[in-house]
mmCIF file of C-alpha atoms in Angstrom:
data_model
loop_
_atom_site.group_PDB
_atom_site.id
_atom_site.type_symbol
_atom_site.label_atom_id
_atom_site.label_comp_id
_atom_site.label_asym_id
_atom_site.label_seq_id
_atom_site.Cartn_x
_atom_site.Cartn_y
_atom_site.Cartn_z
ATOM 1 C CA UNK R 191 238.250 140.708 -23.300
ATOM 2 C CA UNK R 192 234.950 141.241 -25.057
ATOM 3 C CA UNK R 193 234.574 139.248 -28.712
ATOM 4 C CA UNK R 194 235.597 141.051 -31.585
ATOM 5 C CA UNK R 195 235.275 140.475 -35.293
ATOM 6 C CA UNK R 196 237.343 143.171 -37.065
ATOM 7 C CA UNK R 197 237.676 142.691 -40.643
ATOM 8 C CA UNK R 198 239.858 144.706 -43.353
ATOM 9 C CA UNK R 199 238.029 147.190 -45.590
ATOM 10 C CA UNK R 200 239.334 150.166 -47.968
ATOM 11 C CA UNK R 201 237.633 153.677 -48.671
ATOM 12 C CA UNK R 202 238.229 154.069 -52.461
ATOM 13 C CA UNK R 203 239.230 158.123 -51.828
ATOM 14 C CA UNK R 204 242.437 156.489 -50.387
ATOM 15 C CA UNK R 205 242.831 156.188 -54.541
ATOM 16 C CA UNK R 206 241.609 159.198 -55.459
ATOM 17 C CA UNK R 207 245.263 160.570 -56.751
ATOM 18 C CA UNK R 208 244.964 157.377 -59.523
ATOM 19 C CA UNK R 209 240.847 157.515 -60.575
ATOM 20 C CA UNK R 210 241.613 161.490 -60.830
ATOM 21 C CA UNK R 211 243.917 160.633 -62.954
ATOM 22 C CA UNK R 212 242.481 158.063 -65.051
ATOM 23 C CA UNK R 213 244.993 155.742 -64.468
ATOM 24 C CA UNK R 214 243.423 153.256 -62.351
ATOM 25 C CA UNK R 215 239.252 152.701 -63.483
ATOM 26 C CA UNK R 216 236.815 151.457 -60.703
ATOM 27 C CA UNK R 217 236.776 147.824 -61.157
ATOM 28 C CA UNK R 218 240.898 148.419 -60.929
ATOM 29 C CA UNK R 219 240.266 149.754 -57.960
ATOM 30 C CA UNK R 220 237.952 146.646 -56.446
ATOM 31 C CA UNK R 221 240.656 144.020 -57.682
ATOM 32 C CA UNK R 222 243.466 145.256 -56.075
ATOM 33 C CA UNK R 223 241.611 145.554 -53.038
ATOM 34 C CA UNK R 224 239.898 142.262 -52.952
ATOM 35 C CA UNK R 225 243.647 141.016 -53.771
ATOM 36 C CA UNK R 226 244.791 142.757 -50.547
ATOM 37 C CA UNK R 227 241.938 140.838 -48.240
ATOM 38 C CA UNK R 228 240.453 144.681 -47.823
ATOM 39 C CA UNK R 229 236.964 142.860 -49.015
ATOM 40 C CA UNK R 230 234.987 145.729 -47.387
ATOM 41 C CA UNK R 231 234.269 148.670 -50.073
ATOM 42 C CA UNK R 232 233.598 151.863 -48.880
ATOM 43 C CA UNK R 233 233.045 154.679 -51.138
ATOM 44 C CA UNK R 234 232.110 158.699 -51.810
ATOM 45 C CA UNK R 235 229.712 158.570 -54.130
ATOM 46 C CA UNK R 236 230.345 162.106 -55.799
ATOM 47 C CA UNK R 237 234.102 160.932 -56.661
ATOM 48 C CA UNK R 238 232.794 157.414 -58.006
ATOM 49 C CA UNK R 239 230.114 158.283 -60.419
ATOM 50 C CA UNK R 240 229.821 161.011 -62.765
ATOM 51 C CA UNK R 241 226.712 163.110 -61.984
ATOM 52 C CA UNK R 242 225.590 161.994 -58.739
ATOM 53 C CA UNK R 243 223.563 163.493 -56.619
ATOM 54 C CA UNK R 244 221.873 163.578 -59.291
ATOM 55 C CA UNK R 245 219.891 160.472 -60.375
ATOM 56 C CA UNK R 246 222.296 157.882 -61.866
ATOM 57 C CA UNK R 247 220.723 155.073 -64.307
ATOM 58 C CA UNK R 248 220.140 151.451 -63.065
ATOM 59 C CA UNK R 249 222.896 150.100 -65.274
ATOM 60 C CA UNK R 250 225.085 152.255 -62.579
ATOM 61 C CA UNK R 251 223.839 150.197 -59.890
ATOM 62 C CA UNK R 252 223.985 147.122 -62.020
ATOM 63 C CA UNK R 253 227.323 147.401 -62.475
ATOM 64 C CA UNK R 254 228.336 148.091 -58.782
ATOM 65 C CA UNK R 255 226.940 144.950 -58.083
ATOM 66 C CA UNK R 256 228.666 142.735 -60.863
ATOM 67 C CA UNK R 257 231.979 143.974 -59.720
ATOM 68 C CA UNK R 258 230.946 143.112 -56.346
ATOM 69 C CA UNK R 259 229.975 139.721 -57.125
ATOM 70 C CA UNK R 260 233.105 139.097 -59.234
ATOM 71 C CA UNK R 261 235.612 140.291 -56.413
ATOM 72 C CA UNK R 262 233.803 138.627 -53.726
ATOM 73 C CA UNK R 263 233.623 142.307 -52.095
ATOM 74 C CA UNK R 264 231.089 143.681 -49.955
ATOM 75 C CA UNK R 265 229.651 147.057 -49.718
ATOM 76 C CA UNK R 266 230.495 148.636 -46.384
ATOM 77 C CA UNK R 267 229.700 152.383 -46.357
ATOM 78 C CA UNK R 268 228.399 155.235 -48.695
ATOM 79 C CA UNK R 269 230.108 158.976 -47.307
ATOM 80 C CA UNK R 270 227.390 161.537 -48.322
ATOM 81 C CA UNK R 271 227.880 165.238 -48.156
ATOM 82 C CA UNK R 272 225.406 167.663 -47.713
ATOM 83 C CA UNK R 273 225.389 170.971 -49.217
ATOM 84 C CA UNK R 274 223.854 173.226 -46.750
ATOM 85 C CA UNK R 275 225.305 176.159 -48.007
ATOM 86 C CA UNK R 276 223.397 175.449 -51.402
ATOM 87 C CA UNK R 277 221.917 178.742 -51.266
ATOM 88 C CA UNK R 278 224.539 181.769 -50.437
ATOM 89 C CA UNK R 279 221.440 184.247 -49.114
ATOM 90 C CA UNK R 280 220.239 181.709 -46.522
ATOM 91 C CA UNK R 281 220.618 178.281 -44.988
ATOM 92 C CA UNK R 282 219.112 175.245 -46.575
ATOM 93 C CA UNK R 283 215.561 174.651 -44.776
ATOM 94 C CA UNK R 284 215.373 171.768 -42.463
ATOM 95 C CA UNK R 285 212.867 170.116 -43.949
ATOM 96 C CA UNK R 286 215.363 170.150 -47.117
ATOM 97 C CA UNK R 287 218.141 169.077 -45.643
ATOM 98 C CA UNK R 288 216.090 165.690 -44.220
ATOM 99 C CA UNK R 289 214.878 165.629 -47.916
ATOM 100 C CA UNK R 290 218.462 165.485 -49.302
ATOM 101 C CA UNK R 291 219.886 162.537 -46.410
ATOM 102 C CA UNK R 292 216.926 160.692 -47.847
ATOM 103 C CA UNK R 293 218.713 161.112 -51.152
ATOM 104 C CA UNK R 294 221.607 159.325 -49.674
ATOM 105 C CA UNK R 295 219.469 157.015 -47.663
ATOM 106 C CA UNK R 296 218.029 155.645 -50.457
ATOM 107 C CA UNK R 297 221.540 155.285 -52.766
ATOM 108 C CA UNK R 298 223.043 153.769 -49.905
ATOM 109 C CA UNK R 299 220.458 151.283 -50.268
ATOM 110 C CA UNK R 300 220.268 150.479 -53.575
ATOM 111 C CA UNK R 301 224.468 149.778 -53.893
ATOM 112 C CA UNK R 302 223.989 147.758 -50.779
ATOM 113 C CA UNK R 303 225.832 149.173 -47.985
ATOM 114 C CA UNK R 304 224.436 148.885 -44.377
ATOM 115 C CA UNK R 305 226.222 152.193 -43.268
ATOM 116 C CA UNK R 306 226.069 156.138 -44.589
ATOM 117 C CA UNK R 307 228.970 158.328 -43.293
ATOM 118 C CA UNK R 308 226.839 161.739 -42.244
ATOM 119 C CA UNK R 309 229.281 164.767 -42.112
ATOM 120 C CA UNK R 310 230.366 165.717 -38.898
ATOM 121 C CA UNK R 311 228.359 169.247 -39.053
ATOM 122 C CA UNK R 312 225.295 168.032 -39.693
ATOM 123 C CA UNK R 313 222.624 168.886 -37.549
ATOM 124 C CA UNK R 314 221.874 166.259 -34.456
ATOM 125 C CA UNK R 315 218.327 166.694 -35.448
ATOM 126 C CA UNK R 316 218.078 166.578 -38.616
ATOM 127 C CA UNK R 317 219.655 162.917 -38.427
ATOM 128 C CA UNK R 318 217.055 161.857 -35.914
ATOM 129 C CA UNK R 319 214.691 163.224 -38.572
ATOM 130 C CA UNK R 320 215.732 160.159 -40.555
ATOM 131 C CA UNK R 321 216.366 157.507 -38.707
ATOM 132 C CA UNK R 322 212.919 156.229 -38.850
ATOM 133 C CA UNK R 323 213.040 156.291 -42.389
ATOM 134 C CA UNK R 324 216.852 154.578 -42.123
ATOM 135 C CA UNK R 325 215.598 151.978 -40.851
ATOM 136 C CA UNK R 326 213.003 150.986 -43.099
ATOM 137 C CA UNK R 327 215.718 151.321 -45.957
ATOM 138 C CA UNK R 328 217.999 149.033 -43.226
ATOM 139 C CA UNK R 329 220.355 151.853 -43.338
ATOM 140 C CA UNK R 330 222.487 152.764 -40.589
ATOM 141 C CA UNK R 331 223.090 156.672 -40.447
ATOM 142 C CA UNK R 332 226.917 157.278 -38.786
ATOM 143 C CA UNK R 333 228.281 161.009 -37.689
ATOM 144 C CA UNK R 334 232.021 160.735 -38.564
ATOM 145 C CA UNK R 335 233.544 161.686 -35.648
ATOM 146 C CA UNK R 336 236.833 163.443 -37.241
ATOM 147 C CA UNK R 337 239.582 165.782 -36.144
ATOM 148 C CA UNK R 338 239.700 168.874 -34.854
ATOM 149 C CA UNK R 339 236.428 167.141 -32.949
ATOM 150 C CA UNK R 340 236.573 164.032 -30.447
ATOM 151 C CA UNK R 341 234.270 162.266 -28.610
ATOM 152 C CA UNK R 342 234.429 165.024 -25.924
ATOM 153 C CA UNK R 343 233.915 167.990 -27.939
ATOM 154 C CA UNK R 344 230.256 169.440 -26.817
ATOM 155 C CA UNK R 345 229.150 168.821 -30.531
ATOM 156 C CA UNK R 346 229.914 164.932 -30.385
ATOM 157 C CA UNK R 347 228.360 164.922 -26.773
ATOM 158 C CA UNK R 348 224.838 166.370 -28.490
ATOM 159 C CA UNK R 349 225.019 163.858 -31.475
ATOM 160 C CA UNK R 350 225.490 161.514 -28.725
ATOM 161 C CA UNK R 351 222.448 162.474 -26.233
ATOM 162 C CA UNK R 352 220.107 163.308 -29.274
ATOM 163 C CA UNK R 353 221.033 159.389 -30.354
ATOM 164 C CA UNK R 354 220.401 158.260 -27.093
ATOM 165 C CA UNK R 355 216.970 159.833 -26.641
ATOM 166 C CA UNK R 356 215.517 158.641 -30.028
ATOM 167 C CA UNK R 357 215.134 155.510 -28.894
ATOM 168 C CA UNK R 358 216.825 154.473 -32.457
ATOM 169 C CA UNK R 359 219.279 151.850 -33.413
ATOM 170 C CA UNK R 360 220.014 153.442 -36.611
ATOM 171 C CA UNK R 361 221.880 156.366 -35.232
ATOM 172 C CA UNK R 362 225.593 155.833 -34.338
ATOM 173 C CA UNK R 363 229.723 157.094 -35.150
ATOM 174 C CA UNK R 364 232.379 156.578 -37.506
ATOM 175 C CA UNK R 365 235.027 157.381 -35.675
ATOM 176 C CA UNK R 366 238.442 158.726 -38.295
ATOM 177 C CA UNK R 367 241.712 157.420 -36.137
ATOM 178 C CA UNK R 368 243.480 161.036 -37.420
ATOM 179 C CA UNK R 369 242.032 162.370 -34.323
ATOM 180 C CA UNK R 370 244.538 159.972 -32.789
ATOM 181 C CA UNK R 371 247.581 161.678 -34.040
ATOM 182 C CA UNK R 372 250.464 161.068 -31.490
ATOM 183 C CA UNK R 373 252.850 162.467 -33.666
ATOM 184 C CA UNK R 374 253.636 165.374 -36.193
ATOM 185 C CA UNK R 375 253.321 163.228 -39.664
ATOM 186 C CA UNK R 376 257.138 163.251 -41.011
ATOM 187 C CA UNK R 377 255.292 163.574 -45.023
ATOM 188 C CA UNK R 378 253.788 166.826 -43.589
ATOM 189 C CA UNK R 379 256.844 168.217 -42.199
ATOM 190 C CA UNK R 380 258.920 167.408 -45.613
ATOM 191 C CA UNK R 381 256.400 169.247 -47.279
ATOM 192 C CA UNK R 382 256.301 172.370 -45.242
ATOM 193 C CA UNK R 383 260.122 172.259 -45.633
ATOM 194 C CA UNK R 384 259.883 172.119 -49.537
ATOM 195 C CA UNK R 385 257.988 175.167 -49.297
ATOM 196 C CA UNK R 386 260.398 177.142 -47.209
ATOM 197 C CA UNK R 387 260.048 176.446 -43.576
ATOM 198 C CA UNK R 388 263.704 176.181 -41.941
ATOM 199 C CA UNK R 389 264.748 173.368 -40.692
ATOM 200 C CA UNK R 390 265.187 174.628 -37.240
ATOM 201 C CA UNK R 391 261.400 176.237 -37.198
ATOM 202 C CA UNK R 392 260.368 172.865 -38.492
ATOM 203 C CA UNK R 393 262.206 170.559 -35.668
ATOM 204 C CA UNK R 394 260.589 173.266 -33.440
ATOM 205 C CA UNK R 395 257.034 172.846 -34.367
ATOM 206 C CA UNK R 396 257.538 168.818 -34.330
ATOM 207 C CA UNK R 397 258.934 169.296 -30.845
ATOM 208 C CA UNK R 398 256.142 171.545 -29.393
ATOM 209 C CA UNK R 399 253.532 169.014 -30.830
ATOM 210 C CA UNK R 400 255.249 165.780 -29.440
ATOM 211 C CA UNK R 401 254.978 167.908 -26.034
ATOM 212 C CA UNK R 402 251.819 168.956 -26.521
ATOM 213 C CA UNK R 403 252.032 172.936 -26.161
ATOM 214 C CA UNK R 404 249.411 174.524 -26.867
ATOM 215 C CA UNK R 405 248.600 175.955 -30.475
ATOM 216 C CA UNK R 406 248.666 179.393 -29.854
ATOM 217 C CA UNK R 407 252.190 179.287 -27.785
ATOM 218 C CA UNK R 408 253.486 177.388 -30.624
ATOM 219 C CA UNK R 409 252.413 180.197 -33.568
ATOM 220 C CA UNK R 410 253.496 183.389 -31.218
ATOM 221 C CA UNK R 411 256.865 181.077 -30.877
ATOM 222 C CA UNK R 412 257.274 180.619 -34.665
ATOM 223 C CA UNK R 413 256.622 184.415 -34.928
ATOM 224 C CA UNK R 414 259.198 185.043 -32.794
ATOM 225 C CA UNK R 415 261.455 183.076 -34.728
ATOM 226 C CA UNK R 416 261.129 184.951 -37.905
ATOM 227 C CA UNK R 417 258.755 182.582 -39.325
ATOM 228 C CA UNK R 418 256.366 183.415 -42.171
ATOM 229 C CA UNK R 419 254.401 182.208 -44.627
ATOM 230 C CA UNK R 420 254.577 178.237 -44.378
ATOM 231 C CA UNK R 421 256.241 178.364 -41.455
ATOM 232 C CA UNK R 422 252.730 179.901 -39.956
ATOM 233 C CA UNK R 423 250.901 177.518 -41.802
ATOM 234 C CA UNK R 424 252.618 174.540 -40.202
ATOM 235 C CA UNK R 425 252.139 175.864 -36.977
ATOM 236 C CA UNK R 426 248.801 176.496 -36.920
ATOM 237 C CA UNK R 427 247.982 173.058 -38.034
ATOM 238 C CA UNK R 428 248.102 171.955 -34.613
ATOM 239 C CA UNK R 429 245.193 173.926 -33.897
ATOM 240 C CA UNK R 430 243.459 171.467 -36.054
ATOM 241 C CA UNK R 431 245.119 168.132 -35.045
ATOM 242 C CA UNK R 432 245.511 166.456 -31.579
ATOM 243 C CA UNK R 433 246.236 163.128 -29.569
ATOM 244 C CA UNK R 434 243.205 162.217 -28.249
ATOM 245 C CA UNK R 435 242.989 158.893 -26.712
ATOM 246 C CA UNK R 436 242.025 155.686 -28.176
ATOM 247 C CA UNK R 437 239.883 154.540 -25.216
ATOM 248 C CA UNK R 438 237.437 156.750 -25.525
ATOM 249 C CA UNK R 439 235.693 155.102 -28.383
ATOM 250 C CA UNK R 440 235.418 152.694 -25.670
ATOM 251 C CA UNK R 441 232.066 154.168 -23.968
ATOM 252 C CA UNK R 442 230.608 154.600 -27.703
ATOM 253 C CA UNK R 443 231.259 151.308 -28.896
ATOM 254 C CA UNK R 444 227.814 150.835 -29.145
ATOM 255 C CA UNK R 445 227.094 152.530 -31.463
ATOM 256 C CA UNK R 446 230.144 152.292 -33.578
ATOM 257 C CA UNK R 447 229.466 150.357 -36.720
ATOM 258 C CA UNK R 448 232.346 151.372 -38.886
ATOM 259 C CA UNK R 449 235.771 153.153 -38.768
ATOM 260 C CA UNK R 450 238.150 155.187 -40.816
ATOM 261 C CA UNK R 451 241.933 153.980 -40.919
ATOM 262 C CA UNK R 452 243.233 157.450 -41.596
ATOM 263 C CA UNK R 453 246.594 157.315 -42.729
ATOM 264 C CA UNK R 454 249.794 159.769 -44.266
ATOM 265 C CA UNK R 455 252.139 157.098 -44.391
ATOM 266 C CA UNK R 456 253.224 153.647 -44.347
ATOM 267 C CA UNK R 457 256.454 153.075 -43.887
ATOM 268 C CA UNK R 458 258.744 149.961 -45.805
ATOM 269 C CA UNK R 459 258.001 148.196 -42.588
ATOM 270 C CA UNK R 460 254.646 148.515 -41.934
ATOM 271 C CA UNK R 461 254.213 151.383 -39.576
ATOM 272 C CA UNK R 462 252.440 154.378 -39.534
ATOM 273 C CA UNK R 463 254.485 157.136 -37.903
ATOM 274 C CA UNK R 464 251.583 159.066 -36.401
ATOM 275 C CA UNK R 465 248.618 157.279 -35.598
ATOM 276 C CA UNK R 466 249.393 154.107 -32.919
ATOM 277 C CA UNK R 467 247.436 151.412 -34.777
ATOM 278 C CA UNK R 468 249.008 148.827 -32.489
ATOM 279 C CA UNK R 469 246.709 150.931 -29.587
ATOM 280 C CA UNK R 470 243.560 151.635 -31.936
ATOM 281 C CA UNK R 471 243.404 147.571 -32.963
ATOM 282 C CA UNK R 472 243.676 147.022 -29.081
ATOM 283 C CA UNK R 473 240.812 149.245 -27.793
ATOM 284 C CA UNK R 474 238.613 148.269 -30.829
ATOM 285 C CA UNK R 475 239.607 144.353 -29.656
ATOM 286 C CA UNK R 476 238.839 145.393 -25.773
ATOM 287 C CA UNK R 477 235.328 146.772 -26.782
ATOM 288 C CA UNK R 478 234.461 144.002 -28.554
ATOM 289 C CA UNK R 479 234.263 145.773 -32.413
ATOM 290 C CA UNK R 480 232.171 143.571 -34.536
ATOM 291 C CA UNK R 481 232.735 145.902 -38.333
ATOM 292 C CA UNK R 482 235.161 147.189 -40.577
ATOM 293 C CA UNK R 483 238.136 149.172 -40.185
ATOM 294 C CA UNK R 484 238.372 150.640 -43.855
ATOM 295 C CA UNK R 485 241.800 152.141 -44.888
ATOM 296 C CA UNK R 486 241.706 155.803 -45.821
ATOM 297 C CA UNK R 487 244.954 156.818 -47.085
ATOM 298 C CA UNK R 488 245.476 160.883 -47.170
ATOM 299 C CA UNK R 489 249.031 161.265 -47.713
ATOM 300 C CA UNK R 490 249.027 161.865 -51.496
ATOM 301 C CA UNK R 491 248.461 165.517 -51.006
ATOM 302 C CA UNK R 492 251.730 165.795 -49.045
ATOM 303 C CA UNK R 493 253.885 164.326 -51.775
ATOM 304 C CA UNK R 494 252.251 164.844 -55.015
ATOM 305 C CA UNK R 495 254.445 168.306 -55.614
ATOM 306 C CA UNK R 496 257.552 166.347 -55.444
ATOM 307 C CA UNK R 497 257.024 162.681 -55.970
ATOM 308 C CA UNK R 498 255.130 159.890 -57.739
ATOM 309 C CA UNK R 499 252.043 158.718 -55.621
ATOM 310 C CA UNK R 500 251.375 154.712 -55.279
ATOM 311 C CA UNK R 501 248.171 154.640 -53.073
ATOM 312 C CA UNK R 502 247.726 150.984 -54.252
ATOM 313 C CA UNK R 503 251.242 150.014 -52.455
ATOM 314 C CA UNK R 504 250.305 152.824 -49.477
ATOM 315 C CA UNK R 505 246.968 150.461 -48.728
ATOM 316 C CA UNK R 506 248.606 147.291 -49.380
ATOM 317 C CA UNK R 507 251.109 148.353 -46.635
ATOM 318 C CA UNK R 508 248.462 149.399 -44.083
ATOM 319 C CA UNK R 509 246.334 147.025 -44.742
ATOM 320 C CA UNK R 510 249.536 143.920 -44.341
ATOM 321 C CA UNK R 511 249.506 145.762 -41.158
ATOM 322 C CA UNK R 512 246.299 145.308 -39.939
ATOM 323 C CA UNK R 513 246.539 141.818 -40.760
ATOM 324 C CA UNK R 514 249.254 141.086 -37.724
ATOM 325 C CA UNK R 515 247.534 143.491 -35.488
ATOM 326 C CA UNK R 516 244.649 141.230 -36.310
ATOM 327 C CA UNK R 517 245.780 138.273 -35.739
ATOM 328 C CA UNK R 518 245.364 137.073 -39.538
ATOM 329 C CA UNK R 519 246.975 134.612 -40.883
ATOM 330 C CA UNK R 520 249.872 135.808 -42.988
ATOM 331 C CA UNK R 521 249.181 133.605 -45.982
ATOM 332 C CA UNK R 522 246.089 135.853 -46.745
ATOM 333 C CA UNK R 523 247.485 139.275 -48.265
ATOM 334 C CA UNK R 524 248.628 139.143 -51.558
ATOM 335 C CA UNK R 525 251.161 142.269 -52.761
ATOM 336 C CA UNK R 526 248.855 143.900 -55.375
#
């Protein structure tokens, strides 16, 4: 087995319920994750500070770096969007678009993280446009690799040729472990049930994914079973969700610099009922992953209607999790 140095980070959307809600401020935020052992800080820049893109004043970046410094965090990845449908008569130009990741290039920079998440449909090209200029800001530029994609969908494949003949090292993935989902998430299914879908259409649709049928067969099924409505809606999220397999980060792990611990739920005893972490941590061991596997918790959305949301405890489950899978010592994680 190759050498691996995995280490415990935490996307600050996973707490996007609480900072929406003012209930939880950023430095918050950083404690109870440097109190977990999640010391790497990932972060979308357009949900952290007011007014960005736009430019933000140095006492913005000043600050960012004090709370680093006083959590004994690190900064792991800036997630940048961008807007290519700016204009609703025509595409953004190219050259604007490379003008805009240079934006991003250049924030990423200046709060100190080695990695930019790049949207998974952004043009191939117009990343190779900037990698040159990536790598003078020591940037890495990373396609997230995310659900209803994979590693073999054509559009990954041309990322991953286009990488390959630049020549550059500043090019890669950030793979999101939701394309991993081996199971229908249990949150989702209560939810689609508190908005109508029978219990019988629901066991159903659970079923068909667990046996992998495909999407189509599954909606014309639920049709025929006098579903409407939600019951539609949960079926045709499978056309949007699938089990790939784990391994095949293994032929990219190359160029994988940073990963997404997508997540719906965390159980009282530290499992995630869709996604087989215990599988993930062991590929990303095999290929010898040297980076951070930051937590990104997305269940909120699928509970909010119904009950309270506790990302903090979510993460702090997820992240006690890693820590076995790991091989951490247990002493490390602290309940937040």
């Amino acid at each position: 087995m190759s050498t691996y140095d995995i280490k415990r980070g935490v996307s600050l959307y996973s707490y996007q319920e609480e900072y929406f809600l003012r209930q939880k401020s950023l430095e918050d935020l950083i404690k109870v994750s440097a109190e977990m052992g999640a010391k790497g800080i990932e972060l979308i820049s357009e949900q952290t500070f007011p007014g960005y893109p736009n430019p933000l004043a140095p006492s913005v970046y000043d600050n960012w770096h004090a709370l680093m410094a006083k959590y004994g965090t690190t900064p792991v990845c800036h997630d940048f969007m961008l807007d290519y449908k700016k204009y609703k008569d025509r595409p953004m130009p190219f050259e604007e678009q490379v003008a805009s990741c240079k934006v991003d290039i250049d924030h990423a920079a200046r709060l100190g993280c080695p990695y930019t998440r790049a949207l998974v449909s952004i043009e191939p090209n117009v990343l190779v446009a900037c990698a040159d200029y990536a790598e003078s800001r020591n940037v890495r530029l990373l396609i997230e690799v995310h659900a209803p994609l994979h590693f073999d969908h054509p559009w990954i494949i041309r990322h991953a040729e286009a990488f390959e003949k630049s020549g550059s090292d500043y090019l890669g993935f950030l793979p999101d472990m939701g394309m991993f989902l081996f199971a229908f998430p249990p949150v989702w299914k209560e939810k689609f049930m508190r908005d109508g879908v029978p219990q019988h259409i629901a066991d159903y649709i659970c079923k068909a994914y667990e046996d992998r049928v495909l999407s189509e067969y599954v909606i014309l099924e639920v049709e025929k079973m006098g579903g409407v409505g939600p019951a539609i809606g949960m079926a045709t999220a499978l056309r949007h969700n699938a089990a790939f397999e784990p391994k095949r980060m293994l032929d990219h792990m190359d160029r994988i610099w940073n990963v997404h611990a997508k997540f719906y739920e965390m159980t009282e005893d530290l499992v995630e009922p869709s996604i087989p972490y215990d599988e993930i941590i062991r590929v990303l061991k095999q290929g010898g992953y040297k980076g951070y596997i930051c937590s990104e918790y997305e269940g909120n959305r699928w509970i909010q209607d119904a009950f309270p949301v506790d990302s903090i405890e979510q993460v702090r489950r997820q992240q006690e999790m890693f820590k076995k899978l790991i091989g951490e010592p247990q002493a490390a994680v602290s309940a937040a």
